[in-house]
mmCIF file of C-alpha atoms in Angstrom:
data_model
loop_
_atom_site.group_PDB
_atom_site.id
_atom_site.type_symbol
_atom_site.label_atom_id
_atom_site.label_comp_id
_atom_site.label_asym_id
_atom_site.label_seq_id
_atom_site.Cartn_x
_atom_site.Cartn_y
_atom_site.Cartn_z
ATOM 1 C CA UNK A 62 -0.114 0.214 -0.062
ATOM 2 C CA UNK A 63 1.365 3.150 -0.781
ATOM 3 C CA UNK A 64 -0.997 5.432 1.418
ATOM 4 C CA UNK A 65 0.049 7.672 4.238
ATOM 5 C CA UNK A 66 -2.368 8.652 7.270
ATOM 6 C CA UNK A 67 -1.475 11.689 9.282
ATOM 7 C CA UNK A 68 -4.044 12.746 12.055
ATOM 8 C CA UNK A 69 -5.187 15.021 12.974
ATOM 9 C CA UNK A 70 -6.282 17.305 10.576
ATOM 10 C CA UNK A 71 -5.645 20.429 12.669
ATOM 11 C CA UNK A 72 -4.763 21.219 16.028
ATOM 12 C CA UNK A 73 -4.936 24.147 18.278
ATOM 13 C CA UNK A 74 -2.282 24.727 20.918
ATOM 14 C CA UNK A 75 -1.294 27.493 23.188
ATOM 15 C CA UNK A 76 1.530 29.107 22.967
ATOM 16 C CA UNK A 77 4.433 27.107 24.804
ATOM 17 C CA UNK A 78 2.516 23.650 24.403
ATOM 18 C CA UNK A 79 3.720 20.934 22.438
ATOM 19 C CA UNK A 80 1.883 19.893 18.745
ATOM 20 C CA UNK A 81 2.079 16.317 18.664
ATOM 21 C CA UNK A 82 1.043 14.894 14.736
ATOM 22 C CA UNK A 83 1.189 11.119 13.865
ATOM 23 C CA UNK A 84 1.472 9.143 10.715
ATOM 24 C CA UNK A 85 1.018 5.702 10.048
ATOM 25 C CA UNK A 86 1.928 3.443 6.800
ATOM 26 C CA UNK A 87 1.417 -0.020 5.656
ATOM 27 C CA UNK A 88 4.249 0.368 3.020
ATOM 28 C CA UNK A 89 7.463 -1.269 4.931
ATOM 29 C CA UNK A 90 9.395 -0.845 1.726
ATOM 30 C CA UNK A 91 9.638 2.430 2.758
ATOM 31 C CA UNK A 92 13.577 4.280 3.709
ATOM 32 C CA UNK A 93 13.239 7.799 4.328
ATOM 33 C CA UNK A 94 10.596 9.832 6.372
ATOM 34 C CA UNK A 95 10.257 13.308 6.001
ATOM 35 C CA UNK A 96 7.993 16.634 7.572
ATOM 36 C CA UNK A 97 7.707 19.663 5.275
ATOM 37 C CA UNK A 98 6.468 23.101 7.162
ATOM 38 C CA UNK A 99 4.418 25.121 4.243
ATOM 39 C CA UNK A 100 3.014 28.309 5.335
ATOM 40 C CA UNK A 101 -0.275 29.744 2.895
ATOM 41 C CA UNK A 102 1.353 30.392 -0.712
ATOM 42 C CA UNK A 103 4.622 29.133 -0.553
ATOM 43 C CA UNK A 104 5.943 25.938 -1.257
ATOM 44 C CA UNK A 105 6.674 22.857 1.778
ATOM 45 C CA UNK A 106 9.896 23.352 3.599
ATOM 46 C CA UNK A 107 11.627 20.699 4.397
ATOM 47 C CA UNK A 108 11.960 20.378 8.572
ATOM 48 C CA UNK A 109 13.578 17.341 9.527
ATOM 49 C CA UNK A 110 13.393 13.630 8.487
ATOM 50 C CA UNK A 111 14.391 10.028 9.904
ATOM 51 C CA UNK A 112 15.541 6.804 8.382
ATOM 52 C CA UNK A 113 14.024 3.191 9.464
ATOM 53 C CA UNK A 114 17.570 2.707 11.587
ATOM 54 C CA UNK A 115 16.577 5.274 13.666
ATOM 55 C CA UNK A 116 13.982 5.371 16.657
ATOM 56 C CA UNK A 117 14.043 9.269 17.682
ATOM 57 C CA UNK A 118 15.917 12.319 16.397
ATOM 58 C CA UNK A 119 15.766 15.921 17.353
ATOM 59 C CA UNK A 120 16.126 19.032 16.113
ATOM 60 C CA UNK A 121 16.074 22.128 18.021
ATOM 61 C CA UNK A 122 12.546 22.309 19.656
ATOM 62 C CA UNK A 123 11.217 19.683 16.774
ATOM 63 C CA UNK A 124 11.273 15.652 16.828
ATOM 64 C CA UNK A 125 10.766 12.946 15.314
ATOM 65 C CA UNK A 126 9.756 9.333 17.280
ATOM 66 C CA UNK A 127 9.337 6.349 14.972
ATOM 67 C CA UNK A 128 8.198 3.431 15.463
ATOM 68 C CA UNK A 129 9.147 0.851 13.397
ATOM 69 C CA UNK A 130 7.227 -2.506 14.570
ATOM 70 C CA UNK A 131 4.401 -0.304 14.704
ATOM 71 C CA UNK A 132 4.678 1.636 11.362
ATOM 72 C CA UNK A 133 3.921 4.849 12.814
ATOM 73 C CA UNK A 134 6.420 7.886 13.325
ATOM 74 C CA UNK A 135 5.268 11.324 14.480
ATOM 75 C CA UNK A 136 6.218 14.873 14.503
ATOM 76 C CA UNK A 137 6.791 16.489 17.816
ATOM 77 C CA UNK A 138 7.366 20.528 18.479
ATOM 78 C CA UNK A 139 8.105 21.976 21.433
ATOM 79 C CA UNK A 140 7.652 25.213 23.160
ATOM 80 C CA UNK A 141 4.809 25.903 20.493
ATOM 81 C CA UNK A 142 5.121 29.447 19.106
ATOM 82 C CA UNK A 143 3.024 31.430 16.551
ATOM 83 C CA UNK A 144 5.218 31.558 14.477
ATOM 84 C CA UNK A 145 5.222 27.702 14.462
ATOM 85 C CA UNK A 146 1.138 28.331 13.038
ATOM 86 C CA UNK A 147 0.809 26.451 9.592
ATOM 87 C CA UNK A 148 0.151 23.008 8.073
ATOM 88 C CA UNK A 149 2.293 19.635 8.338
ATOM 89 C CA UNK A 150 3.141 17.388 6.188
ATOM 90 C CA UNK A 151 4.004 14.423 7.125
ATOM 91 C CA UNK A 152 6.090 11.996 3.683
ATOM 92 C CA UNK A 153 7.262 8.580 3.083
ATOM 93 C CA UNK A 154 9.453 7.842 0.119
ATOM 94 C CA UNK A 155 9.603 4.939 -1.721
ATOM 95 C CA UNK A 156 12.370 3.693 -3.334
ATOM 96 C CA UNK A 157 11.675 4.627 -6.594
ATOM 97 C CA UNK A 158 12.307 8.430 -4.761
ATOM 98 C CA UNK A 159 9.160 9.656 -5.376
ATOM 99 C CA UNK A 160 7.429 10.917 -1.577
ATOM 100 C CA UNK A 161 3.560 10.159 -0.790
ATOM 101 C CA UNK A 162 2.433 12.055 1.477
ATOM 102 C CA UNK A 163 0.282 12.679 4.205
ATOM 103 C CA UNK A 164 -3.290 14.692 3.902
ATOM 104 C CA UNK A 165 -1.738 17.246 6.124
ATOM 105 C CA UNK A 166 -2.483 19.178 9.844
ATOM 106 C CA UNK A 167 -3.316 22.177 9.833
ATOM 107 C CA UNK A 168 -1.255 23.930 13.422
ATOM 108 C CA UNK A 169 -2.594 26.919 15.343
ATOM 109 C CA UNK A 170 -1.014 28.057 17.690
ATOM 110 C CA UNK A 171 -2.553 30.853 19.819
ATOM 111 C CA UNK A 172 -0.284 33.582 22.094
ATOM 112 C CA UNK B 135 21.888 29.219 -3.408
ATOM 113 C CA UNK B 136 19.522 29.435 -5.556
ATOM 114 C CA UNK B 137 16.898 27.276 -4.511
ATOM 115 C CA UNK B 138 14.289 25.337 -6.687
ATOM 116 C CA UNK B 139 12.582 27.780 -9.392
ATOM 117 C CA UNK B 140 9.474 27.466 -10.543
ATOM 118 C CA UNK B 141 7.525 30.177 -13.497
ATOM 119 C CA UNK B 142 5.383 31.946 -13.587
ATOM 120 C CA UNK B 143 4.181 31.683 -10.272
ATOM 121 C CA UNK B 144 0.168 32.246 -10.561
ATOM 122 C CA UNK B 145 -1.078 31.254 -14.427
ATOM 123 C CA UNK B 146 -4.317 31.945 -15.811
ATOM 124 C CA UNK B 147 -5.657 29.808 -18.596
ATOM 125 C CA UNK B 148 -9.496 29.639 -20.172
ATOM 126 C CA UNK B 149 -10.685 25.996 -20.804
ATOM 127 C CA UNK B 150 -8.866 24.309 -23.740
ATOM 128 C CA UNK B 151 -5.793 26.720 -23.666
ATOM 129 C CA UNK B 152 -1.950 25.019 -23.213
ATOM 130 C CA UNK B 153 -0.680 25.551 -19.707
ATOM 131 C CA UNK B 154 3.660 25.554 -19.290
ATOM 132 C CA UNK B 155 5.549 25.369 -16.298
ATOM 133 C CA UNK B 156 8.984 25.681 -15.517
ATOM 134 C CA UNK B 157 11.434 24.434 -12.729
ATOM 135 C CA UNK B 158 14.995 25.224 -12.493
ATOM 136 C CA UNK B 159 16.289 22.953 -9.882
ATOM 137 C CA UNK B 160 19.055 23.866 -7.304
ATOM 138 C CA UNK B 161 22.480 23.561 -8.589
ATOM 139 C CA UNK B 162 24.108 20.545 -8.342
ATOM 140 C CA UNK B 163 21.035 18.364 -8.667
ATOM 141 C CA UNK B 164 19.487 16.357 -12.021
ATOM 142 C CA UNK B 165 16.584 14.741 -9.563
ATOM 143 C CA UNK B 166 13.581 16.550 -10.197
ATOM 144 C CA UNK B 167 9.561 15.764 -9.095
ATOM 145 C CA UNK B 168 6.480 17.333 -10.119
ATOM 146 C CA UNK B 169 3.833 17.263 -6.451
ATOM 147 C CA UNK B 170 0.156 18.836 -6.894
ATOM 148 C CA UNK B 171 -1.678 19.758 -4.357
ATOM 149 C CA UNK B 172 -5.357 20.506 -5.550
ATOM 150 C CA UNK B 173 -7.298 22.589 -2.608
ATOM 151 C CA UNK B 174 -7.748 21.921 1.300
ATOM 152 C CA UNK B 175 -5.424 18.401 -0.482
ATOM 153 C CA UNK B 176 -2.117 16.888 0.332
ATOM 154 C CA UNK B 177 0.739 16.965 -1.902
ATOM 155 C CA UNK B 178 0.396 13.957 -5.465
ATOM 156 C CA UNK B 179 3.097 12.880 -6.852
ATOM 157 C CA UNK B 180 3.153 13.107 -10.515
ATOM 158 C CA UNK B 181 6.389 12.327 -12.265
ATOM 159 C CA UNK B 182 10.090 12.055 -11.532
ATOM 160 C CA UNK B 183 12.742 13.221 -13.797
ATOM 161 C CA UNK B 184 16.188 13.448 -14.452
ATOM 162 C CA UNK B 185 18.173 14.690 -17.288
ATOM 163 C CA UNK B 186 16.052 13.629 -21.033
ATOM 164 C CA UNK B 187 14.908 10.373 -19.172
ATOM 165 C CA UNK B 188 11.162 9.665 -17.639
ATOM 166 C CA UNK B 189 11.805 7.419 -14.340
ATOM 167 C CA UNK B 190 8.241 7.581 -12.958
ATOM 168 C CA UNK B 191 5.471 9.027 -14.989
ATOM 169 C CA UNK B 192 3.221 6.749 -12.862
ATOM 170 C CA UNK B 193 1.285 10.303 -11.576
ATOM 171 C CA UNK B 194 0.613 11.556 -14.483
ATOM 172 C CA UNK B 195 -2.920 12.031 -15.651
ATOM 173 C CA UNK B 196 -2.752 10.108 -19.061
ATOM 174 C CA UNK B 197 -3.597 12.328 -21.272
ATOM 175 C CA UNK B 198 -3.001 16.199 -21.871
ATOM 176 C CA UNK B 199 0.104 15.978 -19.303
ATOM 177 C CA UNK B 200 3.345 16.176 -20.705
ATOM 178 C CA UNK B 201 7.386 16.663 -19.068
ATOM 179 C CA UNK B 202 10.336 16.619 -20.029
ATOM 180 C CA UNK B 203 14.018 17.955 -18.620
ATOM 181 C CA UNK B 204 16.531 18.586 -21.458
ATOM 182 C CA UNK B 205 19.723 18.401 -20.867
ATOM 183 C CA UNK B 206 20.076 21.935 -20.632
ATOM 184 C CA UNK B 207 17.229 24.493 -19.509
ATOM 185 C CA UNK B 208 14.303 24.151 -17.286
ATOM 186 C CA UNK B 209 12.118 20.805 -17.053
ATOM 187 C CA UNK B 210 8.962 21.844 -18.652
ATOM 188 C CA UNK B 211 5.155 20.278 -17.110
ATOM 189 C CA UNK B 212 2.570 20.705 -19.895
ATOM 190 C CA UNK B 213 -0.565 20.733 -19.470
ATOM 191 C CA UNK B 214 -2.856 20.755 -23.129
ATOM 192 C CA UNK B 215 -6.536 21.304 -23.390
ATOM 193 C CA UNK B 216 -6.612 23.033 -19.233
ATOM 194 C CA UNK B 217 -10.173 22.079 -17.434
ATOM 195 C CA UNK B 218 -11.191 23.526 -14.323
ATOM 196 C CA UNK B 219 -10.375 20.409 -12.708
ATOM 197 C CA UNK B 220 -6.555 21.157 -13.185
ATOM 198 C CA UNK B 221 -6.620 24.360 -11.507
ATOM 199 C CA UNK B 222 -4.225 23.787 -8.372
ATOM 200 C CA UNK B 223 -0.903 24.045 -7.269
ATOM 201 C CA UNK B 224 1.734 22.599 -9.115
ATOM 202 C CA UNK B 225 5.684 22.358 -7.067
ATOM 203 C CA UNK B 226 8.730 20.980 -8.195
ATOM 204 C CA UNK B 227 11.032 19.223 -6.527
ATOM 205 C CA UNK B 228 14.704 18.920 -7.462
ATOM 206 C CA UNK B 229 17.029 16.105 -5.596
ATOM 207 C CA UNK B 230 20.942 15.557 -5.675
ATOM 208 C CA UNK B 231 20.784 12.158 -6.671
ATOM 209 C CA UNK B 232 17.791 9.255 -4.924
ATOM 210 C CA UNK B 233 20.186 6.674 -2.820
ATOM 211 C CA UNK B 234 22.501 8.346 -0.606
ATOM 212 C CA UNK B 235 21.189 12.002 -0.052
ATOM 213 C CA UNK B 236 17.537 11.183 -0.052
ATOM 214 C CA UNK B 237 16.140 15.222 0.297
ATOM 215 C CA UNK B 238 13.733 16.763 -1.997
ATOM 216 C CA UNK B 239 13.494 20.476 -2.029
ATOM 217 C CA UNK B 240 10.547 22.315 -3.208
ATOM 218 C CA UNK B 241 10.026 25.348 -5.126
ATOM 219 C CA UNK B 242 7.862 28.034 -4.231
ATOM 220 C CA UNK B 243 4.920 27.019 -6.713
ATOM 221 C CA UNK B 244 2.424 27.448 -9.996
ATOM 222 C CA UNK B 245 -0.788 28.624 -9.231
ATOM 223 C CA UNK B 246 -2.811 27.455 -12.270
ATOM 224 C CA UNK B 247 -6.754 28.827 -12.523
ATOM 225 C CA UNK B 248 -8.577 27.799 -14.875
ATOM 226 C CA UNK B 249 -11.534 29.951 -15.821
#
């Protein structure tokens, strides 16, 4: 299966809180899992990415947790800020190189 | 370093006209991917090209759509006889190579409106 399922569709978090977005996949041949951030009218920007042989990766306030056995991965945004308000997409790369995207999560961080 | 460049940023066409979307990859990148984003939806893969070769076009509609990445110049996504359902944002991404370096960097997109 070439699908990636993402939840929730939308998320409201208070400033300083933790934002958590989840993704699940079925194809065990996926070999790379990036997260993209997209602001209205802009292209997706690569935020952070992980390979399946690693269980966690942290870059600043952004952390990916990866559970290979459950075929799930999640993005945690610590100390969420109003400037983090955007749409976030998880993706999975198949061995042919193309990215399969989740449906997106619209994050709103309230001041 | 210039990022991925796309032009035009906005394109308006009437039904039946042709749309040509251009993508210049990042310097040193020889792999180009095209994705389409319909309103309120995620990005869907369309086609993957290397210089002068189409590697994977499994996401391209069978008719009216074509893509190329010539030896010289930008990659072109061409939509013939556009219909209203073609209205979307079209994004190009580039990558240095598929194995060992997986990152795909996206351009700002071309927003196509079909009247």
